[in-house]
Coordinates of C-alpha atoms and ligand atoms in Angstrom, one line a residue:
Chain A
M262 CA 108.7 74.6 137.5
T263 CA 105.8 74.9 135.1
L264 CA 107.1 74.9 131.4
L265 CA 104.2 75.5 129.7
A266 CA 101.1 76.8 131.2
I267 CA 97.8 77.2 129.0
D268 CA 94.8 78.6 130.8
G269 CA 91.5 78.8 129.5
L270 CA 92.8 78.5 125.6
T271 CA 89.9 79.6 122.7
L272 CA 91.3 79.0 119.3
S273 CA 88.9 80.8 116.9
I274 CA 88.2 81.7 112.9
G275 CA 85.3 84.3 112.4
D276 CA 83.1 83.3 115.0
Q277 CA 83.6 79.2 114.8
A278 CA 85.5 78.3 117.7
L279 CA 87.6 75.3 117.0
V280 CA 89.4 75.2 120.5
R281 CA 87.4 76.0 123.4
D282 CA 88.6 76.6 127.0
L283 CA 91.4 74.3 127.3
S284 CA 93.5 74.2 130.1
L285 CA 96.7 72.3 130.7
S286 CA 100.2 72.1 132.1
I287 CA 104.0 70.6 131.8
A288 CA 106.3 70.9 134.1
G289 CA 109.9 70.5 133.7
G290 CA 110.7 67.0 132.7
E291 CA 107.1 66.0 132.3
R292 CA 105.6 64.2 129.7
L293 CA 102.3 64.7 128.8
G294 CA 99.9 63.4 126.0
L295 CA 97.5 65.1 123.9
I296 CA 95.0 62.4 122.4
G297 CA 92.0 63.0 120.5
E298 CA 90.3 62.2 117.1
S299 CA 91.3 64.0 113.8
G300 CA 90.5 67.5 113.7
S301 CA 89.8 67.9 117.4
G302 CA 92.3 70.9 117.3
K303 CA 95.5 69.0 118.8
S304 CA 98.0 70.6 116.3
L305 CA 96.2 74.3 116.5
T306 CA 96.9 73.6 120.0
A307 CA 100.4 73.1 119.8
L308 CA 101.0 75.7 117.4
A309 CA 99.2 78.4 119.6
A310 CA 101.7 77.1 122.2
I311 CA 104.5 78.3 120.2
G312 CA 102.9 81.5 118.5
L313 CA 103.0 80.2 115.0
L314 CA 99.7 80.0 114.4
P315 CA 98.1 80.8 111.0
P316 CA 97.4 84.4 110.6
D317 CA 93.2 84.1 110.6
I318 CA 93.1 82.5 113.6
R319 CA 92.4 84.3 116.7
A320 CA 93.7 83.0 120.5
E321 CA 92.3 84.1 123.6
G322 CA 93.0 83.1 127.2
S323 CA 96.6 82.6 128.5
I324 CA 99.6 80.7 127.1
L325 CA 102.9 81.1 129.7
L326 CA 105.7 79.5 127.8
D327 CA 108.8 79.6 130.2
G328 CA 107.2 82.1 132.1
R329 CA 106.4 84.3 129.0
Q330 CA 103.2 85.5 127.8
V331 CA 102.6 84.1 124.0
I332 CA 99.1 85.2 123.0
G333 CA 99.6 88.8 121.6
A334 CA 103.4 88.5 121.6
R335 CA 105.6 90.2 119.0
E336 CA 107.5 88.2 116.7
E337 CA 111.0 89.5 118.1
D338 CA 109.9 88.7 121.4
L339 CA 108.8 84.8 120.8
L340 CA 112.1 84.5 118.8
P341 CA 114.4 83.8 121.4
L342 CA 112.4 81.2 123.2
R343 CA 111.8 78.8 119.9
G344 CA 114.7 76.2 120.1
A345 CA 115.6 77.5 123.9
A346 CA 112.3 76.6 125.2
V347 CA 111.0 74.6 122.7
A348 CA 111.2 72.3 119.6
T349 CA 109.1 70.7 117.2
V350 CA 108.5 67.2 115.5
F351 CA 106.3 66.7 112.9
Q352 CA 103.9 64.2 111.7
E353 CA 104.9 63.6 107.9
P354 CA 108.6 62.7 107.8
L355 CA 108.2 63.5 103.7
T356 CA 107.6 67.3 104.6
A357 CA 109.5 67.6 107.9
L358 CA 113.1 68.0 105.8
D359 CA 113.9 70.5 103.1
P360 CA 114.1 68.3 100.1
L361 CA 116.9 70.8 98.6
M362 CA 119.1 70.7 101.4
K363 CA 121.4 67.8 102.4
V364 CA 120.5 66.2 105.7
G365 CA 123.9 67.1 107.3
R366 CA 123.6 70.9 106.8
Q367 CA 119.9 70.6 108.2
V368 CA 121.1 69.2 111.0
A369 CA 124.2 71.8 111.2
E370 CA 121.7 74.6 111.2
P371 CA 120.0 74.5 114.6
L372 CA 122.8 73.5 115.8
A373 CA 124.9 76.9 115.1
R374 CA 122.0 78.9 116.1
R375 CA 121.8 77.1 119.3
Y376 CA 126.3 77.9 119.4
R377 CA 125.1 81.7 119.0
R378 CA 122.9 81.5 121.7
E379 CA 125.1 80.1 124.0
G380 CA 127.8 82.6 122.8
K381 CA 130.2 79.7 121.9
K382 CA 132.6 79.8 119.0
L383 CA 131.8 78.6 115.7
D384 CA 134.3 76.0 114.7
R385 CA 133.3 74.0 111.5
K386 CA 134.8 71.5 112.7
A387 CA 133.7 70.9 116.4
L388 CA 130.0 71.6 114.4
A389 CA 130.6 68.8 112.2
R390 CA 131.4 66.5 114.8
E391 CA 128.4 67.3 116.8
V392 CA 126.3 66.6 113.8
R393 CA 127.8 63.2 113.4
D394 CA 127.1 62.8 117.3
L395 CA 123.4 63.5 117.2
L396 CA 123.2 61.2 114.2
E397 CA 124.6 58.5 116.2
R398 CA 122.3 59.2 119.0
V399 CA 119.3 58.8 116.6
S400 CA 120.9 55.4 116.2
L401 CA 121.3 56.1 112.6
P402 CA 123.4 53.8 110.6
D403 CA 125.9 54.6 107.8
I404 CA 126.3 57.9 108.9
D405 CA 129.3 59.2 106.0
R406 CA 126.3 58.4 103.8
I407 CA 123.3 60.1 105.6
V408 CA 125.1 63.2 106.3
N409 CA 125.5 63.7 102.6
A410 CA 122.0 62.5 101.6
Y411 CA 118.9 64.4 100.2
P412 CA 116.3 63.7 102.0
Y413 CA 114.8 61.4 99.2
E414 CA 117.4 59.4 99.3
I415 CA 116.6 57.9 103.1
S416 CA 113.9 55.7 104.3
G417 CA 110.4 57.6 105.8
G418 CA 112.0 56.3 109.4
Q419 CA 115.3 57.5 108.9
R420 CA 114.1 60.9 108.0
Q421 CA 111.9 60.9 111.2
R422 CA 115.0 60.4 113.1
I423 CA 116.5 63.5 111.4
A424 CA 113.8 65.7 112.5
I425 CA 114.5 64.2 116.1
A426 CA 118.1 65.3 115.6
M427 CA 117.2 68.6 114.5
A428 CA 114.9 69.1 117.7
L429 CA 117.8 67.8 120.1
A430 CA 120.3 70.2 118.3
C431 CA 118.1 72.9 120.0
R432 CA 118.7 71.4 123.3
P433 CA 115.0 72.8 123.9
K434 CA 113.3 72.3 127.7
L435 CA 110.1 71.4 125.8
L436 CA 109.9 68.8 122.9
I437 CA 106.8 69.1 121.3
A438 CA 106.0 66.1 118.9
D439 CA 102.9 66.3 116.8
E440 CA 102.2 62.6 115.5
P441 CA 105.2 62.0 114.9
T442 CA 105.1 58.3 113.9
T443 CA 101.5 58.2 112.5
A444 CA 102.7 58.3 109.1
L445 CA 105.3 55.5 109.8
D446 CA 105.0 51.6 109.9
V447 CA 104.4 49.6 113.0
T448 CA 107.6 48.3 113.6
T449 CA 109.5 51.8 112.5
Q450 CA 106.9 53.5 114.8
A451 CA 107.8 51.3 117.8
E452 CA 111.4 52.4 117.2
I453 CA 111.1 55.8 117.1
L454 CA 108.5 56.0 119.8
D455 CA 111.2 54.0 122.4
L456 CA 113.8 56.3 120.8
L457 CA 111.9 59.5 121.5
S458 CA 111.0 58.5 125.1
D459 CA 114.9 57.4 125.8
L460 CA 115.8 60.5 124.6
V461 CA 113.7 62.6 126.6
R462 CA 114.7 61.2 129.9
E463 CA 118.2 61.2 129.1
N464 CA 118.1 64.7 128.5
G465 CA 115.6 65.9 131.4
M466 CA 113.3 67.3 128.4
A467 CA 109.4 68.1 129.2
L468 CA 107.4 66.2 126.2
L469 CA 104.1 67.4 124.5
F470 CA 103.1 64.2 122.7
I471 CA 100.1 64.9 120.3
S472 CA 98.4 61.1 119.0
H473 CA 95.1 59.9 118.1
D474 CA 96.4 56.7 118.8
L475 CA 95.9 55.6 122.8
P476 CA 98.1 52.9 122.9
V477 CA 101.2 55.1 121.2
V478 CA 100.0 57.9 124.2
A479 CA 100.3 55.4 127.0
R480 CA 103.6 54.1 125.8
V481 CA 105.8 57.7 126.2
A482 CA 103.3 60.0 128.4
E483 CA 102.9 59.9 132.1
K484 CA 99.9 62.4 131.8
V485 CA 97.5 62.7 129.5
A486 CA 94.7 65.2 128.0
V487 CA 91.7 63.9 126.2
L488 CA 90.5 66.5 123.6
R489 CA 87.8 65.9 121.9
R490 CA 85.9 68.7 119.4
G491 CA 87.9 71.3 120.7
E492 CA 87.3 70.5 124.1
V493 CA 89.5 68.9 126.6
V494 CA 86.8 66.3 128.2
E495 CA 88.9 64.8 131.0
Q496 CA 93.0 64.9 131.9
G497 CA 95.6 63.4 134.9
P498 CA 98.0 60.5 135.2
V499 CA 98.0 57.8 132.2
T500 CA 97.3 55.0 134.6
S501 CA 93.6 56.6 136.4
V502 CA 92.5 58.2 133.0
F503 CA 92.7 55.2 130.6
G504 CA 92.6 52.8 133.8
A505 CA 89.4 53.9 135.1
P506 CA 88.3 56.3 132.6
A507 CA 85.3 58.8 134.0
H508 CA 84.4 60.3 130.5
E509 CA 82.2 58.7 127.8
Y510 CA 84.4 59.4 125.1
T511 CA 87.4 58.3 126.6
R512 CA 85.8 55.1 127.7
T513 CA 85.2 54.7 124.1
L514 CA 88.9 55.0 122.6
V515 CA 90.0 52.9 125.8
S516 CA 87.4 50.0 125.0
A517 CA 88.3 50.4 120.8
A518 CA 92.2 49.8 121.7
A519 CA 91.4 47.0 124.1
A520 CA 88.9 45.4 121.2
F521 CA 92.2 45.7 119.0
D522 CA 94.7 44.1 121.1
K523 CA 92.0 41.3 121.5
A524 CA 91.4 40.8 118.1
L525 CA 95.2 40.6 117.8
E526 CA 95.5 37.5 120.3
P527 CA 94.6 34.5 118.6
A528 CA 97.0 35.3 116.3
Q529 CA 100.2 35.5 118.8
Chain B
M285 CA 104.5 48.2 83.1
T286 CA 107.4 45.8 83.4
V287 CA 110.6 47.8 85.5
L288 CA 112.7 47.2 82.6
A289 CA 110.0 49.4 80.4
E290 CA 109.7 51.9 82.8
Q291 CA 113.7 52.1 82.9
Q292 CA 113.7 52.6 79.1
E293 CA 111.0 54.9 79.3
D294 CA 113.0 56.7 81.7
S295 CA 115.8 57.0 79.9
A296 CA 114.0 57.9 76.7
R297 CA 112.5 61.2 78.2
R298 CA 116.0 61.8 79.7
T299 CA 117.6 61.6 76.2
R300 CA 114.7 63.8 75.1
R301 CA 115.4 66.3 77.9
S302 CA 119.0 66.3 77.1
L303 CA 118.5 66.7 73.3
T304 CA 116.1 69.9 74.1
L305 CA 118.8 71.4 76.3
S306 CA 121.4 70.9 74.1
I307 CA 119.7 72.5 71.3
G308 CA 118.5 75.3 73.2
L309 CA 121.8 76.0 74.6
L310 CA 123.3 75.7 71.0
L311 CA 120.5 78.5 69.5
V312 CA 121.1 80.9 72.7
G313 CA 125.0 80.2 72.6
L314 CA 124.7 81.2 69.0
H315 CA 123.1 84.4 69.6
L316 CA 125.7 85.1 72.7
A317 CA 128.3 84.6 70.8
V318 CA 127.2 87.2 68.1
A319 CA 126.4 89.7 70.4
L320 CA 129.7 89.6 72.0
L321 CA 131.7 89.5 68.3
T322 CA 129.9 92.9 67.4
L323 CA 131.3 94.8 70.7
V324 CA 134.6 94.2 69.0
W325 CA 133.8 93.6 65.3
I326 CA 131.0 93.8 62.7
P327 CA 131.3 93.0 58.8
Y328 CA 130.0 96.7 58.1
D329 CA 129.2 99.8 58.8
P330 CA 125.5 99.6 60.1
T331 CA 124.4 102.9 58.9
G332 CA 126.6 103.3 55.9
M333 CA 125.6 102.9 52.4
T334 CA 127.8 100.2 51.5
G335 CA 126.0 98.4 49.0
G336 CA 122.9 99.0 46.7
R337 CA 119.7 99.7 47.6
L338 CA 117.4 96.7 48.4
E339 CA 119.9 93.9 47.2
A340 CA 119.1 90.2 47.4
P341 CA 121.2 88.3 49.7
S342 CA 124.7 87.4 48.2
W343 CA 128.4 86.5 49.2
A344 CA 129.1 90.1 49.9
H345 CA 125.5 90.6 52.4
W346 CA 124.4 87.7 53.3
A347 CA 121.5 88.8 54.2
G348 CA 120.9 91.5 51.7
T349 CA 120.5 95.4 52.1
D350 CA 118.1 97.8 53.7
R351 CA 115.8 100.6 51.4
L352 CA 119.0 102.6 52.0
G353 CA 122.0 100.4 50.9
R354 CA 123.0 99.5 54.5
D355 CA 123.9 95.7 55.1
L356 CA 120.9 94.0 56.8
F357 CA 123.1 91.1 58.4
T358 CA 125.5 93.8 60.4
Q359 CA 122.2 95.0 61.6
I360 CA 120.8 91.6 62.6
M361 CA 124.1 91.2 64.1
I362 CA 123.7 94.2 66.2
G363 CA 120.0 92.9 67.2
S364 CA 121.0 89.7 68.6
R365 CA 122.6 91.9 71.2
I366 CA 120.0 94.4 71.7
A367 CA 117.7 91.7 72.1
L368 CA 119.7 89.8 74.8
I369 CA 120.2 93.1 76.9
V370 CA 116.4 93.3 76.2
G371 CA 115.3 90.1 77.7
A372 CA 118.3 89.9 80.5
G373 CA 117.3 93.8 81.6
A374 CA 113.6 93.0 81.3
V375 CA 113.9 89.3 83.5
A376 CA 116.4 90.8 86.0
I377 CA 113.9 93.7 86.8
A378 CA 111.1 91.4 86.7
A379 CA 112.8 89.0 88.8
A380 CA 113.9 91.8 91.3
I381 CA 110.4 93.7 91.8
G382 CA 108.2 90.1 91.2
V383 CA 110.0 87.9 93.6
T384 CA 110.3 90.3 96.1
L385 CA 106.6 91.3 95.9
G386 CA 105.7 87.7 95.7
V387 CA 107.4 86.7 98.6
L388 CA 105.9 89.7 100.5
A389 CA 102.3 88.4 99.7
A390 CA 102.7 85.0 101.0
F391 CA 104.4 86.3 104.0
A392 CA 101.9 89.2 104.5
T393 CA 98.3 89.1 106.5
R394 CA 95.3 87.9 104.8
Y395 CA 94.4 91.4 103.8
L396 CA 97.6 92.6 102.7
D397 CA 97.8 89.1 100.6
D398 CA 94.6 89.6 99.0
A399 CA 95.2 92.8 98.2
L400 CA 98.6 92.1 96.4
A401 CA 96.9 89.0 94.8
A402 CA 94.0 91.2 93.3
T403 CA 96.6 93.9 91.8
F404 CA 99.1 91.0 90.5
D405 CA 95.7 89.6 88.6
I406 CA 94.9 92.6 87.4
L407 CA 98.0 93.7 85.8
I408 CA 98.4 90.5 84.5
A409 CA 94.5 90.5 82.7
F410 CA 96.6 93.8 80.7
P411 CA 98.4 92.5 77.8
T412 CA 102.1 92.8 78.1
L413 CA 102.3 95.0 75.2
L414 CA 99.6 97.5 76.4
L415 CA 101.0 98.2 79.6
A416 CA 104.8 98.8 78.2
M417 CA 103.6 101.3 75.9
L418 CA 101.8 103.0 78.8
V419 CA 105.4 102.6 80.8
V420 CA 107.1 103.8 77.8
A421 CA 104.3 107.0 77.3
A422 CA 104.9 107.7 81.3
T423 CA 108.8 108.0 81.0
G424 CA 108.5 110.3 77.6
T425 CA 111.1 108.5 75.3
A426 CA 111.5 105.9 73.6
S427 CA 114.7 104.6 74.2
L428 CA 116.2 101.3 74.7
L429 CA 116.1 101.9 78.6
S430 CA 112.6 102.7 78.8
A431 CA 111.5 99.5 76.6
I432 CA 113.6 97.0 79.0
L433 CA 112.0 99.1 81.9
A434 CA 108.6 98.8 80.5
L435 CA 109.0 94.9 79.8
G436 CA 110.4 94.7 83.1
I437 CA 107.7 96.1 84.9
A438 CA 105.0 94.4 82.9
I439 CA 106.4 90.9 83.6
S440 CA 106.9 91.6 87.0
A441 CA 103.0 91.0 87.9
I442 CA 103.4 87.3 86.5
V443 CA 106.4 86.9 88.0
A444 CA 105.2 88.0 91.7
R445 CA 101.7 85.9 90.9
L446 CA 104.0 82.7 90.1
T447 CA 106.4 83.2 93.0
R448 CA 103.1 83.9 95.6
I449 CA 102.0 80.8 95.0
L450 CA 105.4 78.7 94.9
A451 CA 106.3 80.3 98.4
K452 CA 102.6 79.9 99.8
R453 CA 103.1 76.0 99.0
V454 CA 106.6 76.0 100.4
L455 CA 106.0 77.9 103.5
A456 CA 102.9 75.5 104.4
M457 CA 105.5 73.0 105.0
D458 CA 106.2 71.0 108.0
Y459 CA 110.4 72.0 107.7
I460 CA 109.4 75.7 107.6
T461 CA 107.3 75.5 110.5
A462 CA 110.1 73.1 112.2
A463 CA 112.5 75.9 110.9
R464 CA 110.5 78.4 112.7
T465 CA 109.8 76.7 115.8
A466 CA 113.6 76.2 116.5
G467 CA 114.3 79.7 116.1
S468 CA 115.0 80.6 112.6
S469 CA 114.3 84.3 111.6
W470 CA 112.5 85.6 108.5
P471 CA 115.7 86.2 106.3
S472 CA 116.9 82.8 107.3
I473 CA 114.0 81.0 106.2
V474 CA 113.5 83.2 103.1
F475 CA 116.9 82.5 101.8
R476 CA 118.2 79.3 102.9
H477 CA 114.8 77.5 102.6
L478 CA 112.4 79.0 100.6
L479 CA 114.3 80.7 97.7
P480 CA 116.1 77.5 96.9
N481 CA 113.0 75.3 96.9
I482 CA 110.9 78.1 94.5
W483 CA 114.3 78.4 92.3
P484 CA 113.8 75.5 89.8
T485 CA 110.3 76.6 88.8
L486 CA 111.1 80.1 88.7
S487 CA 114.5 79.9 86.8
V488 CA 112.3 77.8 84.1
N489 CA 109.5 80.3 84.1
F490 CA 112.3 83.5 83.8
A491 CA 113.8 81.4 80.7
L492 CA 110.3 81.7 79.1
Q493 CA 109.6 85.4 80.0
F494 CA 113.2 86.3 78.3
G495 CA 111.6 84.9 74.9
L496 CA 108.4 86.5 75.5
A497 CA 110.5 89.7 76.4
V498 CA 112.4 89.7 73.2
I499 CA 109.0 89.7 71.3
A500 CA 107.3 92.0 73.3
E501 CA 110.4 94.7 72.5
A502 CA 110.3 93.4 68.5
S503 CA 106.8 94.7 68.9
L504 CA 107.5 98.0 70.3
S505 CA 109.9 98.8 68.0
Y506 CA 107.5 98.0 65.2
L507 CA 105.5 100.1 66.5
G508 CA 107.9 102.6 66.9
L509 CA 108.5 102.4 70.7
G510 CA 111.8 100.9 70.6
A511 CA 115.3 101.9 70.5
P512 CA 116.1 104.4 67.3
P513 CA 118.8 103.1 65.1
P514 CA 122.1 102.2 64.9
N515 CA 121.0 100.4 68.1
A516 CA 118.2 99.0 66.1
S517 CA 116.3 96.1 67.4
W518 CA 114.6 93.0 65.0
G519 CA 111.4 94.8 65.5
R520 CA 112.5 98.4 63.7
L521 CA 114.1 96.0 61.3
L522 CA 110.8 94.2 60.3
Q523 CA 109.1 97.7 60.1
E524 CA 111.3 99.0 57.9
A525 CA 111.0 96.1 55.8
Q526 CA 107.3 96.4 55.7
G527 CA 106.8 98.5 52.9
T528 CA 108.9 96.4 50.8
V529 CA 108.3 92.8 51.4
Y530 CA 106.9 92.1 48.1
T531 CA 109.6 93.4 46.3
A532 CA 112.3 92.4 49.1
P533 CA 110.9 89.5 51.5
F534 CA 114.7 89.0 52.9
G535 CA 114.2 92.2 54.5
A536 CA 111.6 90.8 56.6
V537 CA 112.5 87.3 56.4
A538 CA 115.9 87.5 58.0
P539 CA 115.5 89.3 61.2
G540 CA 112.4 87.1 61.5
L541 CA 114.4 84.2 61.6
A542 CA 116.9 85.7 63.8
L543 CA 114.1 86.8 66.3
V544 CA 112.4 82.8 66.1
S545 CA 115.4 81.1 66.5
L546 CA 116.4 83.3 69.7
V547 CA 112.7 82.9 71.1
I548 CA 112.7 78.9 70.4
G549 CA 116.1 78.5 71.6
M550 CA 114.8 80.3 75.0
N551 CA 111.7 77.9 75.2
L552 CA 114.1 74.8 74.5
L553 CA 116.8 76.0 77.3
A554 CA 113.6 76.5 79.6
D555 CA 112.2 72.8 79.2
G556 CA 115.8 71.6 79.4
L557 CA 116.4 73.3 82.5
R558 CA 113.6 71.8 84.1
D559 CA 115.2 68.9 85.5
I560 CA 118.3 70.8 87.1
G561 CA 118.1 72.4 90.5
D562 CA 115.9 69.7 91.5
P563 CA 117.6 66.9 93.0
T564 CA 114.7 64.6 93.0
R565 CA 114.2 64.6 89.5
R566 CA 117.9 63.9 88.6
R567 CA 117.4 60.0 88.3
S568 CA 120.5 59.3 86.5
R569 CA 122.5 58.6 89.7
Ligands
ADP794 N1 94.4 77.3 109.0 C1 92.9 77.1 109.0 N2 92.0 77.7 109.1 C2 90.9 77.3 109.3 N3 90.3 76.2 110.2 C3 91.6 75.5 110.6 C4 92.9 75.8 110.0 N4 93.8 75.0 110.7 C5 93.1 73.9 111.1 N5 92.0 74.0 111.1 C6 90.5 73.5 111.6 O1 90.7 73.2 112.9 C7 90.1 72.2 113.5 C8 91.3 71.3 114.3 O2 92.4 71.5 112.9 P1 93.8 70.9 114.1 O3 94.2 71.1 114.9 O4 94.7 70.3 112.7 O5 92.9 69.3 114.2 P2 94.0 67.8 114.9 O6 95.7 68.4 115.2 O7 93.5 67.5 116.0 O8 94.0 66.6 113.8 C9 89.9 71.4 112.1 O9 88.4 71.3 111.8 C10 90.4 72.2 111.1 O10 89.8 71.9 110.2
MG795 MG1 97.3 67.4 113.4

């Protein structure tokens, strides 16, 4: 079944189009990479998919999220979709967590919402236990300390793991990750990517993975859409798009990544 | 700079902060204690002729007497109570109106937000005192309540503008978008994330506005637009002392000192408060 079907999406501000005639779809359990340079409209597309566009940006076309039209929908109709159908992880681990709330409470919040959604009893102990389970699943060390820590007291990589745990707490059918590793160092980046791939697979979630970095997309996604200046120039399975790029822009992306690999080789 | 020097500077800064906070608490606490005391005990009847006219300060009359022979220290003590009521009342009203409108503007669509922002700016461009005079004129009578209401409304524009800016900054953060994608409702965003995150800055501003409200009320009273005796404020005492300021300067100096000490106390408190409520600034652990 198709979880997210974007068809002919155009986003504009005034008479300037930021995204033009974009179409893509993600089926249940499928992992799609959205790749493109900075400013190409990746984040706006993601925000449009969850109905959280800035108020001055106009959307045309169709976005079906879990079978429901998002464009033009009222806030109260979108609310039940959020969390249940979709959750997000963002780029900046520093701003992705509320600086004034202890980490444990932040993870407990979406969890409590899911309990209510599923009609489960809100039992403090069960909630606390599942918070710890979630933190364990995202491979955080020293959980006793981290549960009671403020975001500024833990590292960037740890914060991003918390953000992932919060998204997992929702048990969404689709996880949107908007450049979740861009702000991290290379080692941490690889760890988070592997964690994300494992978790998505284990839970049967679909993934919309946004990045400007080709190797990163190739690592987690099976399908890819290449975005350039608000337009999709090419899409298909990762192997064919990156293996035999049809569009000029994709070719530059691939050769840039290849050149980078080559530059690293002598050092290894 | 070496780590050691940095640490030393940091601890010096902390000491300075806590000293500021202590002096602020002391001054405000003193006024609060006096205000509470007046509820159960005052040295003299504030309206009775309890001494000669325009007596200089003495053991019997610590701040001297006014031109009707009434004890000034008693009136100044009552003035503390009035000032605290005015400050707290005005700030409470300003907070209720200002924070609500500011948050509303931050959430609103572009046009409503622009309209509200412009309204705040226009209201702020009016001198607080002038605005307050208009409100007092509109309510008809000069009473303590009308003064509080007037100042509360005048200050609410300042609070609204600050709240709007702070709220917009917080609402643009990823954790807000993440919470919204995860299904948080508006009330939950406002009460769990937004208000706690703007509170540290707002509370500092409230303390400053408290001091300004006390000054503004004194000015209103000085102009004869404040509460009449026996609930006279320091501004009223200053006005009454005006005619005799050369022959009996203590009549103006004493309430003036009371006013200044409370306002300085509030400002120091505001300064010291800056660190509290923001865990990232509490670096002592
Ligand atoms: N709130 C906004 N108002 C106006 N323009 C915006 C807004 N948000 C993004 N844009 C513009 O839309 C374009 C795409 O932005 P974005 O989706 O954030 O790019 P990406 O995520 O691919 O780096 C950029 O040119 C950006 O300047
Ligand atoms: Mg982006």
